């Protein structure tokens, strides 16, 4: 395969904090790839050479672009610009835009890859916004100049994408570039009355722009409302200097202070802000389940007399749901997450936990098809059903899934995010976003829901994948991917695969999250079936590539079958049927030259085999369909090199491969080693080996990155989590924490453009720095983000670039 699917923009990024290791959590964030070694694709004398020196490109995944309705993403925040462009902020660290006339999403900021526990990426300031790393986009606004303002709760910053070249928020800006305008990145509460970029923020959750152009933010973690002055002047009763930051509401965490000065009021994690036509600051005081107002001037608003600078409650009382049709101040709300103002001045609330959108009427009249009384509250969307339903019918009868963002377009239609979708409540009958709509009804205009596949007909390079944990080549040029707990396929040529008609270079779901939990391991056998390590369900599953009998079972193309594991977490069953055995979070699977299935039974600290036929394998007599341990004694540790593999200790074996000589190559991850179980006596990887014994071929046990160009057994590795074997028999390692892909040479020769000595180790992709950079350049100059899986297909190396959410290839 080649890089003709396209390439991603080059960016740089800082290294994030690493997620928890598997023993500390059931859901494994940093799981290992299961590599591929197809039966019949054996390495050895006369085998194809390993790939040559290569250029790295992205072939699947990224920030996503395409028809708004087809992108699988997780939209969280919304904003509408003065030109009626809709901006959608994604949890993956991307901002998309689309318009009513062209429902085609394109990326305006972010490269993606914000997925994963602890991954809060930040880089790219003063450069193109489309090459910057963003954390999940918690809030957005568009100012009068058309600049896009982005709140990053995870990075404790507020950033701006300049629409035009000029000076904004005290900085010179270039059109299309991104800049930090508030927050130093450190969490805290400091910096008031000084430069906003030096201030400490604490998870800013939302931002709005007032009539003077000032940025008003919900500094959620500090339980405050703060302002960045656009120009020097007096605002909110305070003299302000352009570019400086000021607190205008919130003192200590609590729920007191209504009717008094906003600076002395107690708030609790305000999650949203909006500015009404009178200049009042309307906030969702999320932790108190209330909507409150900071009056800009003295007057009567929302049915109450208000004094300039004071705070007032206009909706909500205690957490819960009640009050529709009565006074909003007596109603119960539950963690309102967003607030907006419609064209009539009504306050629209995302009542998140109640799964409803509600309205506080500013005046008496008919709105959203209902007669309303000033100051009373009404539900206009959602009926408390969790989930997604009701499209094409009345919004008040629809199911919503935790509404998170609200905005109004130029036609007065209400846009809502939640449940992985952007939905619209039509303000009037007409055609909007390419479809006829009825007033008061609800429709999906973007997104396909959480964990949705990218969708048939979407080019792989335009799909949003989330974290990519594994990749496998099927031998026919097709590439299979584990991403978002699904198995996806990108065919190299058009045809029917796994029972589906597919187009070349497009991406398709082969399984659903309900069928398997594909987080770790993926391999292809000689029949074109896909094998999946399903650690959450304690099983090894197969997706049948064609209809036939495999692993002793009749199978139908595209269906999923269990071939090992009874679903119980434990260790049992050796010497008996594999489907009756207990496994413990298996993370690796491969197929040897005899068709046997080799399993990394990770938390059992063992490697086990399901025999394909009756015979003697790995020094043991085996019966077809039964399971046997071939390495590991079940104890955590490191011991046994040079002796029987079944007596050895291992720690979290994750990835597996089988080389052309039949050696089982094991990723002994937490020992920072790669080990081999020899099937026969001979010399492999520069060492004499005895059949059935175990040997280290890479890693000295220390966590680090040293050793390139020298003996692999003296080198340091960084929690390696994926393995493959190339056509020349070299072992390819996803050296995860080192953000590299490395190779242990089987024999002396030239591979990947480098002269290599048998048994030595070399880097072939990644420069050791975390990030997403280098497409179109030599692979050794690229940045990777915890590569979790590798596979080799002919002259092409594929890398599951985990936290960049992409599959990258290195081709000649």
Coordinates of C-alpha atoms in Angstrom, one line a residue, residues 632-633 637-650 668 671 675-677 692-696:
X632 CA 5.0 -18.4 31.8
X633 CA 4.4 -20.0 35.2
X637 CA 8.4 -11.1 37.7
X638 CA 11.4 -11.8 35.5
X639 CA 13.2 -15.1 35.5
X640 CA 13.8 -18.2 33.4
X641 CA 15.9 -17.1 30.5
X642 CA 17.8 -20.0 29.0
X643 CA 15.4 -22.6 30.5
X644 CA 12.0 -24.0 29.9
X645 CA 9.5 -21.3 28.9
X646 CA 6.8 -22.8 31.0
X647 CA 8.9 -22.2 34.2
X648 CA 9.7 -18.6 33.4
X649 CA 8.2 -15.5 35.0
X650 CA 6.8 -12.6 32.9
X668 CA 7.2 -8.8 28.0
X671 CA 9.9 -6.1 32.1
X675 CA 11.5 -12.5 24.6
X676 CA 11.4 -15.5 22.3
X677 CA 10.2 -19.1 22.8
X692 CA 10.9 -25.0 24.3
X693 CA 13.2 -22.6 26.1
X694 CA 12.8 -18.8 26.5
X695 CA 15.4 -16.1 25.7
X696 CA 15.5 -12.3 25.8

